[in-house]
Each structure stands twice: as structure tokens, then as C-alpha cells.
Amino acid sequence: MSNKFDEIVKKENALLCNTYGRYPLAISKAKDCRLYDLDGNEYYDFLAGIAVCSLGHSREDLAEVMAEQAKKLVHVSNLFYQEPQLELAEKLLSTCNAGKVFFCNSGAEANEGAIKLARKYMCTVKNENRYEIITLEKSFHGRTLSTLTATGQTGPIKDGFSPLPEGFITVPFGNVNALRGAIGKNTAAIMIEMVQGEGGARPLSSDYVNDIVQICKENGILLIVDEIQTGVCRTGRMWAHQHYNITPDIFTSAKALANGLPIGAMLCTDELAKGFTLGSHGTTFGGGAVVSAVAAKVLDIMINEKMAERAWEMGEFAAAEAQKLKAKYPDKIAGTRGLGLLFGIELTFNGTNVWKALLEHKMVCNLTQGTILRLVPPLTITKEDITVFMNVLDTILETVEIESA
Ligand SMILES: Cc1ncc(COP(=O)(O)O)c(C=O)c1O
């Protein structure tokens, strides 16, 4: 690693709040499915900026849209009507059963909006004192005070931030009885990811989802689906909830929606949209002209180039290749999981050394929950790239020593 890298680390330590456990890499540029460090070394990208750059890095077509819009109008605020925001809304709503959308700047902000809308709808439209949101263990919903409280994880994400907001309950994953038991007269909504991303590429089974939908119906409870990571073709459908043939009352999107520019969207049925009235919610930057124009182009490409089908095909290929490795190393690979290109390889032991060795072999992916190699590459990834990754993993697994998980 160059001296420049050491200088960067030193500078960062002096300048930035120390919140990130960074990978030992400084990226100077990225193109398609490759990243380049300061010395020009090339890396295979199986992370896509954590499921964000789904159409690959540094695309000319998106850069053109960005530049053209930036020359016309960048920002005026939401005090004004803006056509690019409406064009994006029209395209986005044509991909799902939602009737209305609210634009914001990040996943956490979209989920914050979803939680606020659920409460507001119950209070002002239904006239009911229902405010509690039930979420699942190992879920991840963001880092604002309410979304981190909704998040079904413990540790640094929650420590030291008390008092956390009231009105959130977490129940064990997959346990319908626990879910039924958690419902009370104040329950407003159940909030789920169709595939838990940070939780280790863990899909909900169809039966479980059907039970959740049934429980919502029986109890007059709203269903919120967090599609921040699963949305925009990643799992093999435009929205992961479409695999399950359900219509959430509210769902959220962010990450891949503008292929790397910050954006969030909260989508809801026309009925739920009655909850928000003038002045009840807002943001300065959300739905700005540049990000909206780029996101509209992203959706065009996603649809025209059939990226959902591609994500599915590549996900199936990756799963089949990983299964071959599981057959070869049954004591080292516990299984594979995920949906489309939100894909996990579960090791039987702590995967830190495997992850490090992958990085040394110029393969960038993520280790989550200690044992799961999470692959969320650009959807433009090729079978050749996946094969290279699996071959490298094969050589690593051959010699790696098993540590305790
Ligand atoms: C499922 C899910 N929800 C919410 C978030 C939070 O999004 P952001 O980091 O844009 O606030 C994430 C981020 O990883 C996520 O994966």
C-alpha cells in the first residue's frame, strides 16, 4: 500500500468523526464492476457501494443526464413545483401498486417518513391511538433515533443513545406466535424487509409473509415494507414484495434508485396518503431536480434493459456455483441464501479471515453477522466475474483455518 494511503488514514483520523470501520482501501475511481485503489490496482466489486451502484460505476449516460440537468436547474426547494420530480414520480408509481410518493434523501429518512405516516394516518384518519411499530430481530432500518429503535439489533447502533423513542417492539424472526403475542390495542404497523440485508441476506418465507399479511388484516394493522436494499430490481423483481404478490400499505426505497446519488422515497397507497396533510412532513433537498432526473433515467434503464431478469439469472448462477463449493467444503460452508443478487454464503465459522483473503485477492464483498459473505454486486455483473470470485473463494477455503464463529 502506498504512503499516500497512510497519509489519508492519518488525515481522516484528525478530521472525521470516528464512526466507520473502514476497509483498508482508498478508492480513487470506479468503472462498471471494478474499483481502483490509489496505486491503480483493480478490484472486482461485489458490493456496489452496499447495493447502491446497481447499474455499475461511472456511467456516461447517467453522467450526461446529471450534467444536463445541473446546467438547467439544481435546487429551488420544495416550495416550487418541479417537473423532474413529477416525471420520476410517474415512472416510479408505474412500477408498483402504490398511489403516491414522498421524496427524501436517504433510506433512514424514507423509513422515518413511513413511521410518521403510519402514526399520523392512525391518529388523524382512523382516529385511533395506535402508534406502535413491530419489527423483526436482525432487521436494519436506519440510524435516525426512530429507525435505529426500529432496528432489531443490539450493540453500538443503540448503545448510549437513550432514551430511545417509545412505540417500537422487536419480535423473533419467523415466529408467528411471538408476532401475534406482541400485537396490542396500540399497534399501528408491522415493518419488514422481504430479505434482511444487514441481517445476512435472509429472505422471509412465503408462508411467514402470508401469515404477517393475514395478521395485519385481522387486526387492522398496516404493513410497511422496507425496500431500501431489496428494491429497484436487486432481488429479481422491481420490488421484492412483488415476489410475494402483496401490496404493502407503505414501502420505502433508496440505495439503487439514483445509482449513487443520495435519494429516498416513501411510497404508499392513496388511502394512506390521506394521513399527510399540508405541513405534516417535508424536506429541503428531497426530490431535487438533478437527483430526480438521474433516478428517472435509472428506472428507464432498469426497465428497458430488463435488469430484474438479469439479477435473477445472475443470482441463480451464483447460487449454483456456491452450492458446488458447499458440496466440496461441507464443513466450511453452511449454506447459501438470498434472492436474486442479494446473495449470501454462510460459513460455519467466523469469516473475517476469508473476507480479508478475498480482499487480498482483489475481491470486494461484505461480511455480515460474522459468518455471512454478502454479495450485492452491480446487476450488470457477468457470469465470468462470478466464476472468478468462486474460484478465488475455492482456493481460500482449501487452506483457511476454521475459527470459532
Ligand atoms: C434495509 C435498510 N433499511 C434502511 C437502511 C438505511 O439507509 P441509509 O443508510 O440510506 O439511511 C439501510 C441501509 O443499509 C437498509 O439496508
XYZ file of C-alpha atoms and ligand atoms in Angstrom:
421
model
C 0.000 0.000 0.000
C 1.354 3.453 -0.878
C 2.499 6.159 1.537
C -0.410 8.173 0.222
C -2.745 5.653 1.845
C -1.095 6.102 5.248
C -1.371 9.869 4.852
C -5.078 9.573 4.066
C -5.697 7.429 7.143
C -3.833 9.920 9.314
C -5.713 12.857 7.848
C -9.055 11.156 8.287
C -8.324 10.339 11.919
C -7.615 14.003 12.506
C -10.621 15.316 10.584
C -13.596 12.971 10.670
C -15.789 11.635 13.446
C -14.623 8.112 14.046
C -17.805 6.219 13.080
C -16.703 3.841 10.334
C -14.677 0.642 10.493
C -13.234 1.236 7.035
C -11.884 -1.419 4.704
C -8.083 -0.995 4.313
C -8.541 0.627 0.909
C -8.850 4.110 -0.545
C -10.769 4.063 -3.807
C -9.732 6.648 -6.353
C -12.033 5.651 -9.207
C -14.573 3.053 -10.246
C -15.890 1.859 -13.597
C -18.592 -0.719 -14.381
C -17.963 -3.635 -11.981
C -14.425 -2.627 -10.991
C -12.857 -0.430 -8.310
C -9.350 1.069 -8.435
C -7.179 1.980 -5.460
C -4.596 4.767 -5.232
C -1.927 2.629 -6.885
C -4.229 1.723 -9.764
C -4.834 -1.834 -8.527
C -8.082 -3.250 -9.895
C -10.701 -4.902 -7.664
C -13.793 -6.922 -8.570
C -16.735 -5.163 -6.982
C -19.260 -7.475 -5.338
C -20.510 -4.713 -3.058
C -21.670 -1.894 -5.396
C -21.353 0.693 -2.635
C -23.617 -1.543 -0.461
C -26.264 -2.353 -3.083
C -26.304 1.167 -4.497
C -24.495 1.304 -7.860
C -26.684 -1.387 -9.386
C -26.108 -0.243 -12.955
C -22.338 -0.213 -12.473
C -19.990 2.674 -11.703
C -19.358 5.950 -13.509
C -21.815 5.547 -16.372
C -21.594 8.014 -19.245
C -25.378 8.035 -19.792
C -26.136 8.949 -16.174
C -23.282 11.485 -16.082
C -24.818 13.183 -19.140
C -28.267 13.401 -17.559
C -26.659 14.735 -14.374
C -24.658 17.395 -16.230
C -27.545 18.486 -18.476
C -29.912 18.898 -15.543
C -27.236 20.642 -13.458
C -26.845 23.241 -16.217
C -30.617 23.920 -16.188
C -31.705 23.694 -12.553
C -30.121 22.196 -9.464
C -32.156 23.355 -6.489
C -35.054 25.642 -5.702
C -36.617 23.765 -2.738
C -39.981 22.128 -2.338
C -41.692 25.500 -2.223
C -41.884 25.172 -6.008
C -43.409 22.717 -8.473
C -40.655 20.920 -10.401
C -41.196 18.753 -13.460
C -38.257 16.327 -12.998
C -39.731 15.289 -9.626
C -43.077 14.562 -11.270
C -41.512 12.628 -14.129
C -39.724 10.465 -11.587
C -42.914 10.030 -9.549
C -44.850 8.932 -12.638
C -42.209 6.338 -13.571
C -41.805 5.083 -10.033
C -45.533 4.691 -9.420
C -45.932 2.841 -12.731
C -43.692 0.063 -11.314
C -45.945 -0.831 -8.357
C -49.396 -0.619 -6.788
C -48.648 2.477 -4.720
C -50.666 5.617 -5.414
C -48.446 8.376 -4.014
C -44.789 9.044 -3.249
C -42.820 11.346 -0.955
C -39.189 12.014 -1.917
C -36.359 12.480 0.577
C -32.608 11.927 0.803
C -31.745 8.573 2.327
C -33.061 5.215 3.432
C -33.367 6.185 7.075
C -35.283 9.312 6.131
C -37.650 7.298 3.941
C -38.297 4.881 6.827
C -38.697 7.791 9.238
C -41.376 9.110 6.866
C -43.044 5.691 6.750
C -43.195 5.502 10.561
C -44.523 9.048 10.801
C -47.163 8.388 8.131
C -48.357 5.185 9.839
C -48.811 7.034 13.139
C -50.368 10.084 11.545
C -52.820 8.007 9.490
C -53.927 6.069 12.552
C -54.303 9.255 14.567
C -55.955 11.615 12.099
C -57.716 9.369 9.558
C -58.684 6.355 11.705
C -58.999 8.317 14.940
C -57.252 5.531 16.808
C -54.496 5.706 19.393
C -52.238 3.313 17.518
C -48.584 4.222 17.318
C -46.577 1.054 17.971
C -44.431 -0.399 15.207
C -43.431 -4.077 15.359
C -40.185 -5.076 13.656
C -38.163 -8.280 13.354
C -34.950 -9.375 15.017
C -31.808 -8.713 12.935
C -33.676 -6.165 10.842
C -31.953 -2.945 9.851
C -33.969 0.198 9.224
C -31.521 3.085 9.648
C -29.733 5.279 12.144
C -32.060 8.137 12.989
C -33.402 7.809 16.518
C -36.659 6.151 15.487
C -35.231 3.952 12.723
C -32.421 2.716 14.970
C -35.009 1.935 17.620
C -36.988 0.038 14.975
C -33.822 -1.855 14.027
C -33.827 -5.339 15.562
C -30.166 -5.352 16.575
C -28.179 -4.513 19.681
C -24.706 -3.088 20.209
C -23.055 0.175 19.125
C -26.007 1.097 16.907
C -28.124 1.582 20.051
C -25.723 1.919 22.971
C -25.586 5.280 24.683
C -28.457 6.906 22.794
C -31.122 6.513 25.452
C -33.832 7.495 25.930
C -34.888 5.908 22.666
C -38.317 6.842 21.299
C -41.286 4.882 22.594
C -43.512 2.700 20.496
C -41.261 0.050 18.976
C -41.320 -3.694 19.647
C -38.977 -6.269 18.124
C -40.061 -9.898 17.784
C -38.050 -13.043 16.891
C -37.688 -13.680 13.154
C -40.015 -16.301 11.709
C -42.069 -16.767 14.873
C -45.750 -16.136 14.072
C -46.904 -16.773 17.639
C -44.476 -14.196 19.012
C -45.769 -11.738 16.442
C -49.396 -12.386 17.392
C -48.454 -12.055 21.068
C -46.830 -8.656 20.502
C -49.955 -7.125 18.992
C -51.949 -4.889 21.262
C -54.532 -2.128 21.052
C -51.795 0.406 20.257
C -50.204 -1.469 17.358
C -50.082 0.664 14.213
C -47.885 -1.317 11.831
C -45.616 -4.269 11.204
C -42.439 -3.284 9.383
C -40.380 -5.875 7.498
C -37.648 -6.297 4.905
C -38.621 -9.032 2.423
C -34.963 -10.116 2.522
C -32.989 -8.916 5.520
C -29.863 -7.315 4.080
C -27.678 -6.458 7.071
C -29.295 -9.448 8.786
C -27.424 -11.695 6.334
C -29.332 -11.908 3.022
C -32.168 -13.650 4.863
C -35.444 -13.895 2.887
C -38.806 -14.232 4.613
C -40.610 -17.421 3.587
C -43.875 -17.084 1.637
C -45.791 -18.745 4.476
C -44.395 -16.293 7.002
C -45.276 -13.326 4.782
C -48.799 -14.669 4.210
C -49.224 -15.003 7.971
C -47.991 -11.439 8.501
C -50.428 -10.112 5.875
C -53.256 -12.089 7.497
C -52.365 -10.790 10.960
C -52.376 -7.215 9.615
C -55.818 -7.732 8.022
C -57.347 -9.358 11.089
C -56.121 -6.610 13.400
C -56.478 -3.506 11.232
C -52.698 -3.067 11.239
C -50.637 -1.506 8.456
C -47.870 -3.322 6.606
C -44.692 -1.338 5.944
C -42.063 -2.925 3.707
C -38.514 -1.573 3.837
C -37.194 -1.992 0.286
C -34.178 0.265 0.793
C -31.801 -2.582 -0.049
C -34.099 -5.018 -1.869
C -35.744 -2.538 -4.238
C -35.050 -1.459 -7.821
C -34.508 -4.913 -9.355
C -31.906 -6.232 -6.883
C -33.836 -9.393 -5.978
C -35.064 -10.260 -9.461
C -38.247 -8.161 -9.434
C -38.526 -4.371 -9.453
C -39.655 -4.669 -5.804
C -39.006 -7.696 -3.625
C -42.584 -7.644 -2.295
C -43.724 -8.478 -5.843
C -42.207 -11.961 -5.429
C -44.794 -12.463 -2.693
C -47.777 -10.934 -4.544
C -48.562 -8.491 -1.786
C -49.382 -4.778 -1.738
C -47.874 -3.052 1.296
C -49.656 -0.013 2.712
C -46.310 1.760 2.679
C -42.931 0.824 1.247
C -39.614 2.617 1.070
C -36.809 2.843 -1.447
C -33.355 4.485 -1.544
C -29.919 2.994 -2.310
C -30.062 1.996 -6.013
C -32.756 4.441 -7.039
C -30.311 7.057 -8.358
C -27.307 4.701 -8.789
C -25.192 6.553 -6.223
C -26.726 9.991 -5.816
C -28.463 10.350 -2.453
C -32.208 9.796 -2.653
C -35.008 8.216 -0.656
C -38.640 7.578 -1.496
C -41.614 6.608 0.614
C -44.453 5.133 -1.414
C -47.950 4.484 -0.125
C -51.489 3.666 -1.179
C -53.875 6.549 -1.900
C -55.695 5.638 1.300
C -52.562 6.002 3.461
C -51.598 9.237 1.714
C -54.628 10.845 3.395
C -52.507 10.807 6.571
C -50.159 13.536 5.388
C -51.655 16.983 5.028
C -50.104 20.404 4.441
C -47.149 20.959 6.720
C -47.133 17.479 8.277
C -43.871 16.413 6.670
C -41.167 17.855 4.448
C -37.521 18.204 3.444
C -35.344 20.841 1.798
C -33.493 18.657 -0.697
C -35.821 15.699 -1.331
C -36.814 15.230 -4.963
C -34.377 17.879 -6.217
C -34.099 18.300 -9.968
C -30.720 16.627 -10.514
C -31.302 13.524 -8.438
C -34.831 13.158 -9.843
C -33.628 13.369 -13.438
C -30.951 10.757 -12.742
C -33.347 8.428 -10.915
C -35.854 8.659 -13.787
C -33.085 7.609 -16.177
C -32.072 4.783 -13.816
C -35.641 3.448 -13.897
C -35.717 3.662 -17.712
C -32.522 1.623 -17.936
C -33.689 -0.862 -15.292
C -36.895 -1.498 -17.225
C -35.625 -1.307 -20.819
C -32.578 -3.460 -20.159
C -34.571 -5.977 -18.090
C -32.271 -5.674 -15.093
C -34.665 -7.570 -12.815
C -34.467 -10.643 -15.055
C -30.698 -10.252 -15.195
C -30.419 -10.013 -11.405
C -32.454 -13.195 -11.130
C -30.367 -15.084 -13.687
C -27.056 -13.990 -12.143
C -28.345 -14.748 -8.647
C -29.331 -18.274 -9.715
C -25.919 -18.754 -11.319
C -24.094 -17.518 -8.199
C -26.228 -19.791 -6.003
C -25.464 -22.836 -8.176
C -21.730 -22.072 -8.136
C -21.745 -21.556 -4.368
C -23.631 -24.829 -3.925
C -20.773 -26.606 -5.738
C -18.389 -25.098 -3.187
C -20.683 -26.198 -0.373
C -20.553 -29.760 -1.730
C -16.745 -29.541 -1.778
C -16.413 -27.919 1.674
C -19.420 -29.151 3.704
C -17.570 -28.384 6.954
C -16.866 -24.798 5.892
C -19.991 -23.637 4.064
C -23.245 -23.944 5.986
C -25.441 -22.828 3.112
C -26.412 -20.161 0.641
C -29.304 -17.752 0.949
C -30.870 -14.675 -0.541
C -32.962 -13.653 -3.501
C -31.565 -12.581 -6.879
C -28.374 -10.599 -6.388
C -28.860 -10.014 -2.677
C -26.959 -13.144 -2.017
C -25.221 -14.687 0.986
C -22.773 -17.514 1.523
C -22.965 -18.648 5.116
C -19.741 -20.009 6.579
C -19.683 -22.381 9.530
C -17.090 -20.203 11.258
C -16.126 -16.547 11.741
C -15.435 -15.296 8.225
C -13.063 -12.420 8.942
C -10.009 -14.237 7.569
C -11.883 -15.390 4.463
C -13.120 -11.858 3.846
C -9.565 -10.491 4.308
C -8.125 -13.099 1.957
C -10.759 -12.234 -0.658
C -9.709 -8.597 -0.429
C -6.048 -9.577 -0.817
C -7.124 -11.393 -3.988
C -8.826 -8.171 -5.140
C -12.379 -9.335 -4.460
C -14.513 -6.785 -2.611
C -17.544 -8.089 -0.754
C -19.074 -7.652 2.674
C -19.042 -9.804 5.776
C -22.216 -9.505 7.820
C -23.322 -11.133 11.085
C -19.768 -12.524 11.429
C -20.313 -15.558 9.223
C -22.088 -14.448 6.062
C -20.305 -13.262 2.948
C -22.869 -10.899 1.453
C -22.661 -10.339 -2.292
C -24.550 -7.353 -3.681
C -22.671 -6.640 -6.932
C -23.814 -4.306 -9.687
C -26.654 -6.068 -11.513
C -24.511 -5.722 -14.629
C -22.107 -8.323 -13.231
C -21.234 -11.167 -15.612
C -21.120 -14.937 -15.146
C -17.372 -14.687 -15.832
C -16.906 -12.326 -12.877
C -18.960 -14.584 -10.605
C -16.884 -17.578 -11.709
C -13.646 -15.725 -10.931
C -14.980 -14.891 -7.448
C -15.992 -18.501 -6.754
C -12.623 -19.807 -7.964
C -10.814 -17.418 -5.631
C -13.106 -18.425 -2.766
C -12.371 -22.066 -3.590
C -8.605 -21.561 -3.200
C -9.114 -19.657 0.044
C -11.433 -22.279 1.542
C -8.984 -25.026 0.660
C -6.413 -23.719 3.127
C -8.252 -21.445 5.557
C -8.250 -22.456 9.190
C -11.660 -22.689 10.812
C -12.074 -20.180 13.639
C -14.899 -20.184 16.118
C -17.982 -18.338 14.780
C -32.962 -2.331 4.755
C -32.349 -0.988 5.047
N -33.111 -0.019 5.552
C -32.608 1.202 5.810
C -31.287 1.494 5.586
C -30.758 2.866 5.902
O -30.475 3.552 4.723
P -29.498 4.815 4.733
O -28.148 4.331 5.117
O -29.580 5.358 3.332
O -30.074 5.779 5.715
C -30.449 0.513 5.059
C -29.018 0.774 4.837
O -28.204 -0.095 4.738
C -31.001 -0.766 4.775
O -30.248 -1.748 4.285
